[in-house]
Structure formats: structure tokens, C-alpha cells
């Protein structure tokens, strides 16, 4: 008998675990709003809990996090007043990079990019830490870029937008770019969330049309994620500048380790040696 399951519907015989999924949505989007990211944590939770078929995970996390990510962008753009030209330029660069860069970066060695990014984030975390400990001059507090700094920022966001199509998150790298350019670290939040908000809904629409997602899980994660975003955004808004800088260091270190482990696992799966490949 042919499969007549409605696209996006849960597989027959599997009950949707609403309390668990609502809690996951809250927790994951809470962390996402702090800059931790949501894709790696969502993928891990869905796989370990066997909540969704593996082939439906990409569509489920894109559809489930689309609205919370839009809310994150609106909140941060409203609350953190990054200068308009800087904000629009960076967001446009990220969107253009994601749109036109997909075909280019898809041919690049993902594992080597992850390793390079892991090292770059680690170095940036050390640099910011030395600033915090006053070994180096303190970081900047600007909410605008101009001239060469703006050109560097736009170029960096263009590259990060393209790399996002490989599944390499842009949150921690965006934090690194903003900090190294001497901006207030809180400026990273509207830039990185705004970039994600331009990319994620478009991807979600494609998955909905194809039916390659788990609809009940996506709905539950959206409903749980929205209050998670609101709570976390209030916390970030209330943090001192010093506390935000330490938060950035924590995110950079976490993401650096995550990328290195991911690259190592891919190398092992392919029978490669990280030291020689």
C-alpha cells in the first residue's frame, strides 16, 4: 500500500512528546538568544531522544526556529541601536553571501574550514581575555563602523553568510569580528540575529513545501522557543558591558571546541588524520 502520510506529519505510531519538546524549544532558543546557537544543540537533542527521523532533522530545526529567530532579530535591532548604515551593510552582506556563496563554499573542504575557524575563535577568545585582564588596551564601545573598518566588517559578514550554508554557525564568528573591529560586543547581537533572520525563514519555506520536516515537533519547538527568547533577551539587555565581554569569551571557547570536535569526528569517519590531512 502506498505511503499516504501527510507531508510534515509525525510518523505513524509515534506520539508527540509535547512537554519535552516545549522544554527543548525554550531551553535551546534561550541559549540561542545568548549567542550559543541552536542548530548543534537541536540536532543533538533530536538524535539522542530519537524524536525525529534523521532525514527530517534539518527541516525540523529550520522550521522550528524560524519564528523565534525573527523575534530575536526584532528585539535586538530595537533595543541595541547599531548605526543604520553599519547594520544594513552587514545584514545585506550576510544575506548576499548566503544566497550567492552556497555554490562556491559547497565545493570547499568543510573539515578544514572548521579547523581553521576553531583556531581563529580560540585566538580571538584569548585576545579578548587579555583585554579584559588589562594586559592589552580595553575593547571599544562603538556602535558604528566607517571607512576601512566597515569594509572589513562587510567582507567578513559576506564570507560568514556563505559559510553558514555549510552548517557552520555565524554567531561566534560574528562576535569575534565585531570585537576585533573595536565595536561594543553587544553590537554583534542585532547583526548576527538579523543575518540569521534573513536566511532561516527562506530555508523553512522550502522545507515546508517539500514536507521534509516533522510538523508537530517544529510547532512545539516554536511555541516553547518564543518565551525562551524573551527571557534571554531581557538578561542580555540587563548585563553590564564587562559581563557581555565575558559572555562572548565563553561562546567563542565553546564554539571553538565544538568545531574542533566536529572536524575530528568527520576525519575519523573518513579515515583521516587531523595532523597530516
PDB file of C-alpha atoms in Angstrom:
ATOM      1  CA  UNK A   1       0.000   0.000   0.000  1.00  0.00           C
ATOM      2  CA  UNK A   2       1.487   3.417  -0.898  1.00  0.00           C
ATOM      3  CA  UNK A   3       2.586   5.835   1.821  1.00  0.00           C
ATOM      4  CA  UNK A   4      -0.164   8.414   2.194  1.00  0.00           C
ATOM      5  CA  UNK A   5       1.238  10.144   5.279  1.00  0.00           C
ATOM      6  CA  UNK A   6       0.605  13.881   5.148  1.00  0.00           C
ATOM      7  CA  UNK A   7       3.854  15.825   4.488  1.00  0.00           C
ATOM      8  CA  UNK A   8       5.271  17.119   7.758  1.00  0.00           C
ATOM      9  CA  UNK A   9       3.131  14.804   9.868  1.00  0.00           C
ATOM     10  CA  UNK A  10       4.614  12.677  12.626  1.00  0.00           C
ATOM     11  CA  UNK A  11       5.391   9.069  11.634  1.00  0.00           C
ATOM     12  CA  UNK A  12       2.519   6.638  12.331  1.00  0.00           C
ATOM     13  CA  UNK A  13       2.685   5.056  15.768  1.00  0.00           C
ATOM     14  CA  UNK A  14       4.826   7.782  17.323  1.00  0.00           C
ATOM     15  CA  UNK A  15       3.249  10.123  19.850  1.00  0.00           C
ATOM     16  CA  UNK A  16       4.433  13.721  20.017  1.00  0.00           C
ATOM     17  CA  UNK A  17       6.043  14.347  23.420  1.00  0.00           C
ATOM     18  CA  UNK A  18       4.754  17.888  23.852  1.00  0.00           C
ATOM     19  CA  UNK A  19       6.117  18.730  27.338  1.00  0.00           C
ATOM     20  CA  UNK A  20       9.612  17.570  26.374  1.00  0.00           C
ATOM     21  CA  UNK A  21       9.586  19.406  23.039  1.00  0.00           C
ATOM     22  CA  UNK A  22       8.221  22.615  24.573  1.00  0.00           C
ATOM     23  CA  UNK A  23      11.001  22.462  27.161  1.00  0.00           C
ATOM     24  CA  UNK A  24      13.606  21.827  24.477  1.00  0.00           C
ATOM     25  CA  UNK A  25      12.320  24.757  22.447  1.00  0.00           C
ATOM     26  CA  UNK A  26      12.520  27.051  25.476  1.00  0.00           C
ATOM     27  CA  UNK A  27      16.000  25.938  26.513  1.00  0.00           C
ATOM     28  CA  UNK A  28      17.556  25.848  23.054  1.00  0.00           C
ATOM     29  CA  UNK A  29      16.208  29.235  21.943  1.00  0.00           C
ATOM     30  CA  UNK A  30      17.152  30.697  25.334  1.00  0.00           C
ATOM     31  CA  UNK A  31      20.758  29.653  24.642  1.00  0.00           C
ATOM     32  CA  UNK A  32      20.464  30.763  21.019  1.00  0.00           C
ATOM     33  CA  UNK A  33      19.493  34.262  22.142  1.00  0.00           C
ATOM     34  CA  UNK A  34      22.628  34.351  24.315  1.00  0.00           C
ATOM     35  CA  UNK A  35      24.676  33.588  21.204  1.00  0.00           C
ATOM     36  CA  UNK A  36      25.299  29.870  21.787  1.00  0.00           C
ATOM     37  CA  UNK A  37      23.464  28.861  18.608  1.00  0.00           C
ATOM     38  CA  UNK A  38      20.616  26.422  18.108  1.00  0.00           C
ATOM     39  CA  UNK A  39      21.456  24.020  15.284  1.00  0.00           C
ATOM     40  CA  UNK A  40      24.060  21.852  17.042  1.00  0.00           C
ATOM     41  CA  UNK A  41      22.051  21.657  20.274  1.00  0.00           C
ATOM     42  CA  UNK A  42      18.804  20.885  18.430  1.00  0.00           C
ATOM     43  CA  UNK A  43      20.403  18.207  16.267  1.00  0.00           C
ATOM     44  CA  UNK A  44      21.960  16.542  19.315  1.00  0.00           C
ATOM     45  CA  UNK A  45      18.710  16.615  21.311  1.00  0.00           C
ATOM     46  CA  UNK A  46      16.572  15.260  18.470  1.00  0.00           C
ATOM     47  CA  UNK A  47      19.041  12.473  17.657  1.00  0.00           C
ATOM     48  CA  UNK A  48      19.690  11.379  21.256  1.00  0.00           C
ATOM     49  CA  UNK A  49      15.977  11.460  22.083  1.00  0.00           C
ATOM     50  CA  UNK A  50      15.059   9.748  18.807  1.00  0.00           C
ATOM     51  CA  UNK A  51      12.357  12.386  18.471  1.00  0.00           C
ATOM     52  CA  UNK A  52      12.559  12.857  14.697  1.00  0.00           C
ATOM     53  CA  UNK A  53      13.755  10.769  11.757  1.00  0.00           C
ATOM     54  CA  UNK A  54      17.342  11.715  10.886  1.00  0.00           C
ATOM     55  CA  UNK A  55      16.413  12.827   7.382  1.00  0.00           C
ATOM     56  CA  UNK A  56      13.795  15.225   8.810  1.00  0.00           C
ATOM     57  CA  UNK A  57      16.118  16.928  11.323  1.00  0.00           C
ATOM     58  CA  UNK A  58      17.371  19.744   9.011  1.00  0.00           C
ATOM     59  CA  UNK A  59      13.836  20.717   8.012  1.00  0.00           C
ATOM     60  CA  UNK A  60      12.531  20.459  11.573  1.00  0.00           C
ATOM     61  CA  UNK A  61      15.179  22.708  13.087  1.00  0.00           C
ATOM     62  CA  UNK A  62      14.863  25.282  10.280  1.00  0.00           C
ATOM     63  CA  UNK A  63      11.064  25.454  10.576  1.00  0.00           C
ATOM     64  CA  UNK A  64      11.016  25.170  14.370  1.00  0.00           C
ATOM     65  CA  UNK A  65      13.494  28.003  14.935  1.00  0.00           C
ATOM     66  CA  UNK A  66      12.368  30.391  12.166  1.00  0.00           C
ATOM     67  CA  UNK A  67       9.877  32.461  14.210  1.00  0.00           C
ATOM     68  CA  UNK A  68      11.985  32.579  17.418  1.00  0.00           C
ATOM     69  CA  UNK A  69      14.952  33.779  15.336  1.00  0.00           C
ATOM     70  CA  UNK A  70      12.834  36.508  13.746  1.00  0.00           C
ATOM     71  CA  UNK A  71      11.789  37.584  17.242  1.00  0.00           C
ATOM     72  CA  UNK A  72      15.437  37.642  18.365  1.00  0.00           C
ATOM     73  CA  UNK A  73      16.316  39.910  15.442  1.00  0.00           C
ATOM     74  CA  UNK A  74      13.429  42.315  16.082  1.00  0.00           C
ATOM     75  CA  UNK A  75      14.200  42.554  19.800  1.00  0.00           C
ATOM     76  CA  UNK A  76      17.933  43.141  19.400  1.00  0.00           C
ATOM     77  CA  UNK A  77      17.611  45.571  16.487  1.00  0.00           C
ATOM     78  CA  UNK A  78      15.077  47.547  18.539  1.00  0.00           C
ATOM     79  CA  UNK A  79      16.983  47.525  21.836  1.00  0.00           C
ATOM     80  CA  UNK A  80      20.631  47.770  20.674  1.00  0.00           C
ATOM     81  CA  UNK A  81      20.951  50.817  18.447  1.00  0.00           C
ATOM     82  CA  UNK A  82      23.672  49.889  15.964  1.00  0.00           C
ATOM     83  CA  UNK A  83      24.210  52.716  13.452  1.00  0.00           C
ATOM     84  CA  UNK A  84      21.884  52.187  10.477  1.00  0.00           C
ATOM     85  CA  UNK A  85      24.458  52.122   7.643  1.00  0.00           C
ATOM     86  CA  UNK A  86      26.630  49.662   9.574  1.00  0.00           C
ATOM     87  CA  UNK A  87      23.684  47.411  10.419  1.00  0.00           C
ATOM     88  CA  UNK A  88      22.132  47.380   6.935  1.00  0.00           C
ATOM     89  CA  UNK A  89      25.512  46.849   5.239  1.00  0.00           C
ATOM     90  CA  UNK A  90      26.421  43.916   7.474  1.00  0.00           C
ATOM     91  CA  UNK A  91      22.988  42.282   7.165  1.00  0.00           C
ATOM     92  CA  UNK A  92      22.932  42.695   3.392  1.00  0.00           C
ATOM     93  CA  UNK A  93      26.430  41.210   3.133  1.00  0.00           C
ATOM     94  CA  UNK A  94      25.404  38.156   5.155  1.00  0.00           C
ATOM     95  CA  UNK A  95      22.300  37.581   3.028  1.00  0.00           C
ATOM     96  CA  UNK A  96      24.214  38.023  -0.245  1.00  0.00           C
ATOM     97  CA  UNK A  97      26.930  35.666   0.965  1.00  0.00           C
ATOM     98  CA  UNK A  98      24.368  33.005   1.846  1.00  0.00           C
ATOM     99  CA  UNK A  99      22.490  33.396  -1.442  1.00  0.00           C
ATOM    100  CA  UNK A 100      25.370  33.523  -3.916  1.00  0.00           C
ATOM    101  CA  UNK A 101      28.025  31.750  -1.896  1.00  0.00           C
ATOM    102  CA  UNK A 102      26.265  28.416  -1.484  1.00  0.00           C
ATOM    103  CA  UNK A 103      27.532  27.044  -4.790  1.00  0.00           C
ATOM    104  CA  UNK A 104      31.091  28.155  -4.059  1.00  0.00           C
ATOM    105  CA  UNK A 105      31.509  27.001  -0.471  1.00  0.00           C
ATOM    106  CA  UNK A 106      29.803  23.675  -1.161  1.00  0.00           C
ATOM    107  CA  UNK A 107      32.998  22.688  -3.005  1.00  0.00           C
ATOM    108  CA  UNK A 108      35.300  23.716  -0.134  1.00  0.00           C
ATOM    109  CA  UNK A 109      36.618  21.186   2.425  1.00  0.00           C
ATOM    110  CA  UNK A 110      34.193  21.638   5.323  1.00  0.00           C
ATOM    111  CA  UNK A 111      36.511  19.896   7.797  1.00  0.00           C
ATOM    112  CA  UNK A 112      39.458  22.200   7.109  1.00  0.00           C
ATOM    113  CA  UNK A 113      37.209  25.256   7.356  1.00  0.00           C
ATOM    114  CA  UNK A 114      36.005  24.022  10.754  1.00  0.00           C
ATOM    115  CA  UNK A 115      39.580  23.538  11.960  1.00  0.00           C
ATOM    116  CA  UNK A 116      40.623  26.985  10.758  1.00  0.00           C
ATOM    117  CA  UNK A 117      37.557  28.566  12.347  1.00  0.00           C
ATOM    118  CA  UNK A 118      38.183  26.722  15.626  1.00  0.00           C
ATOM    119  CA  UNK A 119      41.728  28.106  15.820  1.00  0.00           C
ATOM    120  CA  UNK A 120      40.595  31.628  14.868  1.00  0.00           C
ATOM    121  CA  UNK A 121      37.867  31.654  17.538  1.00  0.00           C
ATOM    122  CA  UNK A 122      40.288  30.355  20.173  1.00  0.00           C
ATOM    123  CA  UNK A 123      42.831  33.076  19.337  1.00  0.00           C
ATOM    124  CA  UNK A 124      40.095  35.727  19.475  1.00  0.00           C
ATOM    125  CA  UNK A 125      38.881  34.438  22.854  1.00  0.00           C
ATOM    126  CA  UNK A 126      42.431  34.650  24.226  1.00  0.00           C
ATOM    127  CA  UNK A 127      42.806  38.165  22.793  1.00  0.00           C
ATOM    128  CA  UNK A 128      39.563  39.390  24.392  1.00  0.00           C
ATOM    129  CA  UNK A 129      40.518  37.728  27.692  1.00  0.00           C
ATOM    130  CA  UNK A 130      43.863  39.572  27.700  1.00  0.00           C
ATOM    131  CA  UNK A 131      41.938  42.792  27.081  1.00  0.00           C
ATOM    132  CA  UNK A 132      39.636  42.006  29.978  1.00  0.00           C
ATOM    133  CA  UNK A 133      42.646  41.347  32.221  1.00  0.00           C
ATOM    134  CA  UNK A 134      44.103  44.700  31.043  1.00  0.00           C
ATOM    135  CA  UNK A 135      47.175  43.069  29.512  1.00  0.00           C
ATOM    136  CA  UNK A 136      46.093  44.755  26.247  1.00  0.00           C
ATOM    137  CA  UNK A 137      44.185  48.048  25.915  1.00  0.00           C
ATOM    138  CA  UNK A 138      40.436  47.611  26.587  1.00  0.00           C
ATOM    139  CA  UNK A 139      37.999  46.913  23.755  1.00  0.00           C
ATOM    140  CA  UNK A 140      35.960  49.559  22.012  1.00  0.00           C
ATOM    141  CA  UNK A 141      32.417  50.690  22.684  1.00  0.00           C
ATOM    142  CA  UNK A 142      31.438  51.933  19.217  1.00  0.00           C
ATOM    143  CA  UNK A 143      28.089  51.041  17.670  1.00  0.00           C
ATOM    144  CA  UNK A 144      29.172  52.099  14.168  1.00  0.00           C
ATOM    145  CA  UNK A 145      31.886  51.323  11.629  1.00  0.00           C
ATOM    146  CA  UNK A 146      33.231  53.524   8.851  1.00  0.00           C
ATOM    147  CA  UNK A 147      35.908  53.514   6.182  1.00  0.00           C
ATOM    148  CA  UNK A 148      38.265  50.547   6.125  1.00  0.00           C
ATOM    149  CA  UNK A 149      36.745  49.041   9.282  1.00  0.00           C
ATOM    150  CA  UNK A 150      33.286  48.977   7.664  1.00  0.00           C
ATOM    151  CA  UNK A 151      34.737  47.410   4.506  1.00  0.00           C
ATOM    152  CA  UNK A 152      36.426  44.695   6.589  1.00  0.00           C
ATOM    153  CA  UNK A 153      33.222  44.071   8.547  1.00  0.00           C
ATOM    154  CA  UNK A 154      31.084  43.803   5.402  1.00  0.00           C
ATOM    155  CA  UNK A 155      33.594  41.464   3.728  1.00  0.00           C
ATOM    156  CA  UNK A 156      33.774  39.275   6.834  1.00  0.00           C
ATOM    157  CA  UNK A 157      29.981  39.026   7.066  1.00  0.00           C
ATOM    158  CA  UNK A 158      29.806  38.167   3.354  1.00  0.00           C
ATOM    159  CA  UNK A 159      32.136  35.215   3.983  1.00  0.00           C
ATOM    160  CA  UNK A 160      30.276  34.167   7.143  1.00  0.00           C
ATOM    161  CA  UNK A 161      26.973  34.200   5.262  1.00  0.00           C
ATOM    162  CA  UNK A 162      28.437  31.854   2.662  1.00  0.00           C
ATOM    163  CA  UNK A 163      29.931  29.552   5.297  1.00  0.00           C
ATOM    164  CA  UNK A 164      26.542  29.373   7.033  1.00  0.00           C
ATOM    165  CA  UNK A 165      25.303  27.332   4.072  1.00  0.00           C
ATOM    166  CA  UNK A 166      27.810  24.637   5.089  1.00  0.00           C
ATOM    167  CA  UNK A 167      26.184  24.436   8.509  1.00  0.00           C
ATOM    168  CA  UNK A 168      28.982  26.422  10.146  1.00  0.00           C
ATOM    169  CA  UNK A 169      27.275  28.812  12.559  1.00  0.00           C
ATOM    170  CA  UNK A 170      27.835  32.554  12.246  1.00  0.00           C
ATOM    171  CA  UNK A 171      27.135  33.616  15.843  1.00  0.00           C
ATOM    172  CA  UNK A 172      30.578  33.149  17.406  1.00  0.00           C
ATOM    173  CA  UNK A 173      32.459  34.349  14.287  1.00  0.00           C
ATOM    174  CA  UNK A 174      30.241  37.470  14.206  1.00  0.00           C
ATOM    175  CA  UNK A 175      31.089  38.132  17.852  1.00  0.00           C
ATOM    176  CA  UNK A 176      34.777  37.740  17.009  1.00  0.00           C
ATOM    177  CA  UNK A 177      34.612  40.146  14.048  1.00  0.00           C
ATOM    178  CA  UNK A 178      32.722  42.815  15.993  1.00  0.00           C
ATOM    179  CA  UNK A 179      35.099  42.588  18.965  1.00  0.00           C
ATOM    180  CA  UNK A 180      38.258  42.681  16.832  1.00  0.00           C
ATOM    181  CA  UNK A 181      36.962  45.741  14.958  1.00  0.00           C
ATOM    182  CA  UNK A 182      36.688  47.598  18.265  1.00  0.00           C
ATOM    183  CA  UNK A 183      32.903  47.707  18.494  1.00  0.00           C
ATOM    184  CA  UNK A 184      30.760  47.279  21.575  1.00  0.00           C
ATOM    185  CA  UNK A 185      30.316  43.478  21.845  1.00  0.00           C
ATOM    186  CA  UNK A 186      26.554  43.893  22.202  1.00  0.00           C
ATOM    187  CA  UNK A 187      26.543  45.161  18.590  1.00  0.00           C
ATOM    188  CA  UNK A 188      27.123  41.570  17.498  1.00  0.00           C
ATOM    189  CA  UNK A 189      23.648  40.526  18.655  1.00  0.00           C
ATOM    190  CA  UNK A 190      21.476  42.529  16.202  1.00  0.00           C
ATOM    191  CA  UNK A 191      23.974  41.813  13.401  1.00  0.00           C
ATOM    192  CA  UNK A 192      24.150  38.046  13.868  1.00  0.00           C
ATOM    193  CA  UNK A 193      20.459  37.599  14.717  1.00  0.00           C
ATOM    194  CA  UNK A 194      19.431  39.833  11.828  1.00  0.00           C
ATOM    195  CA  UNK A 195      21.583  37.798   9.435  1.00  0.00           C
ATOM    196  CA  UNK A 196      20.036  34.559  10.679  1.00  0.00           C
ATOM    197  CA  UNK A 197      16.540  36.049  10.382  1.00  0.00           C
ATOM    198  CA  UNK A 198      17.152  36.760   6.692  1.00  0.00           C
ATOM    199  CA  UNK A 199      18.357  33.217   5.978  1.00  0.00           C
ATOM    200  CA  UNK A 200      16.283  30.902   8.183  1.00  0.00           C
ATOM    201  CA  UNK A 201      12.694  31.715   7.071  1.00  0.00           C
ATOM    202  CA  UNK A 202      13.581  31.217   3.394  1.00  0.00           C
ATOM    203  CA  UNK A 203      15.030  27.800   4.186  1.00  0.00           C
ATOM    204  CA  UNK A 204      11.997  26.965   6.335  1.00  0.00           C
ATOM    205  CA  UNK A 205       9.595  27.713   3.465  1.00  0.00           C
ATOM    206  CA  UNK A 206      11.480  25.313   1.188  1.00  0.00           C
ATOM    207  CA  UNK A 207      11.303  22.530   3.781  1.00  0.00           C
ATOM    208  CA  UNK A 208       7.582  23.110   4.390  1.00  0.00           C
ATOM    209  CA  UNK A 209       6.874  22.890   0.657  1.00  0.00           C
ATOM    210  CA  UNK A 210       8.850  19.656   0.367  1.00  0.00           C
ATOM    211  CA  UNK A 211       7.290  18.135   3.506  1.00  0.00           C
ATOM    212  CA  UNK A 212      10.737  17.112   4.794  1.00  0.00           C
ATOM    213  CA  UNK A 213      10.167  18.105   8.414  1.00  0.00           C
ATOM    214  CA  UNK A 214       8.292  16.916  11.497  1.00  0.00           C
ATOM    215  CA  UNK A 215       5.384  19.337  11.845  1.00  0.00           C
ATOM    216  CA  UNK A 216       4.314  18.630  15.481  1.00  0.00           C
ATOM    217  CA  UNK A 217       7.923  18.857  16.679  1.00  0.00           C
ATOM    218  CA  UNK A 218       8.508  22.100  14.785  1.00  0.00           C
ATOM    219  CA  UNK A 219       5.317  23.636  16.231  1.00  0.00           C
ATOM    220  CA  UNK A 220       6.213  22.587  19.782  1.00  0.00           C
ATOM    221  CA  UNK A 221       9.728  23.995  19.478  1.00  0.00           C
ATOM    222  CA  UNK A 222       8.370  27.277  18.128  1.00  0.00           C
ATOM    223  CA  UNK A 223       5.849  27.611  20.974  1.00  0.00           C
ATOM    224  CA  UNK A 224       8.496  26.820  23.582  1.00  0.00           C
ATOM    225  CA  UNK A 225      11.179  28.891  21.885  1.00  0.00           C
ATOM    226  CA  UNK A 226       9.366  32.234  21.844  1.00  0.00           C
ATOM    227  CA  UNK A 227       9.244  32.671  25.659  1.00  0.00           C
ATOM    228  CA  UNK A 228      12.850  31.406  25.824  1.00  0.00           C
ATOM    229  CA  UNK A 229      13.882  34.243  23.513  1.00  0.00           C
ATOM    230  CA  UNK A 230      12.042  36.857  25.583  1.00  0.00           C
ATOM    231  CA  UNK A 231      13.656  35.751  28.857  1.00  0.00           C
ATOM    232  CA  UNK A 232      17.185  35.572  27.411  1.00  0.00           C
ATOM    233  CA  UNK A 233      16.919  38.923  25.603  1.00  0.00           C
ATOM    234  CA  UNK A 234      15.963  40.591  28.886  1.00  0.00           C
ATOM    235  CA  UNK A 235      19.031  39.043  30.539  1.00  0.00           C
ATOM    236  CA  UNK A 236      21.404  40.245  27.786  1.00  0.00           C
ATOM    237  CA  UNK A 237      19.894  43.745  27.917  1.00  0.00           C
ATOM    238  CA  UNK A 238      20.471  43.821  31.678  1.00  0.00           C
ATOM    239  CA  UNK A 239      24.118  42.682  31.548  1.00  0.00           C
ATOM    240  CA  UNK A 240      26.958  45.134  32.041  1.00  0.00           C
ATOM    241  CA  UNK A 241      29.418  45.650  29.175  1.00  0.00           C
ATOM    242  CA  UNK A 242      32.069  43.760  31.127  1.00  0.00           C
ATOM    243  CA  UNK A 243      29.721  40.803  31.623  1.00  0.00           C
ATOM    244  CA  UNK A 244      28.839  40.751  27.910  1.00  0.00           C
ATOM    245  CA  UNK A 245      32.541  40.572  27.019  1.00  0.00           C
ATOM    246  CA  UNK A 246      32.978  37.541  29.293  1.00  0.00           C
ATOM    247  CA  UNK A 247      29.854  36.007  27.718  1.00  0.00           C
ATOM    248  CA  UNK A 248      31.471  36.477  24.303  1.00  0.00           C
ATOM    249  CA  UNK A 249      34.649  34.733  25.534  1.00  0.00           C
ATOM    250  CA  UNK A 250      32.572  31.786  26.794  1.00  0.00           C
ATOM    251  CA  UNK A 251      30.691  31.495  23.480  1.00  0.00           C
ATOM    252  CA  UNK A 252      33.920  31.654  21.460  1.00  0.00           C
ATOM    253  CA  UNK A 253      35.599  28.948  23.546  1.00  0.00           C
ATOM    254  CA  UNK A 254      32.516  26.713  23.447  1.00  0.00           C
ATOM    255  CA  UNK A 255      32.147  27.055  19.681  1.00  0.00           C
ATOM    256  CA  UNK A 256      35.869  26.568  19.072  1.00  0.00           C
ATOM    257  CA  UNK A 257      35.840  23.251  20.934  1.00  0.00           C
ATOM    258  CA  UNK A 258      32.598  22.213  19.201  1.00  0.00           C
ATOM    259  CA  UNK A 259      34.033  22.911  15.737  1.00  0.00           C
ATOM    260  CA  UNK A 260      37.277  21.068  16.505  1.00  0.00           C
ATOM    261  CA  UNK A 261      35.376  18.027  17.774  1.00  0.00           C
ATOM    262  CA  UNK A 262      33.106  18.073  14.729  1.00  0.00           C
ATOM    263  CA  UNK A 263      36.114  18.224  12.392  1.00  0.00           C
ATOM    264  CA  UNK A 264      37.813  15.401  14.303  1.00  0.00           C
ATOM    265  CA  UNK A 265      34.711  13.209  14.092  1.00  0.00           C
ATOM    266  CA  UNK A 266      34.397  13.830  10.346  1.00  0.00           C
ATOM    267  CA  UNK A 267      38.085  12.999   9.900  1.00  0.00           C
ATOM    268  CA  UNK A 268      37.673   9.743  11.827  1.00  0.00           C
ATOM    269  CA  UNK A 269      34.617   8.827   9.788  1.00  0.00           C
ATOM    270  CA  UNK A 270      36.651   9.366   6.630  1.00  0.00           C
ATOM    271  CA  UNK A 271      39.705   7.539   7.957  1.00  0.00           C
ATOM    272  CA  UNK A 272      41.835  10.713   8.009  1.00  0.00           C
ATOM    273  CA  UNK A 273      44.442  12.002  10.441  1.00  0.00           C
ATOM    274  CA  UNK A 274      43.979  15.623  11.516  1.00  0.00           C
ATOM    275  CA  UNK A 275      47.696  16.076  11.980  1.00  0.00           C
ATOM    276  CA  UNK A 276      48.536  15.102   8.402  1.00  0.00           C
ATOM    277  CA  UNK A 277      45.422  15.876   6.360  1.00  0.00           C
TER     278      UNK A 277
END
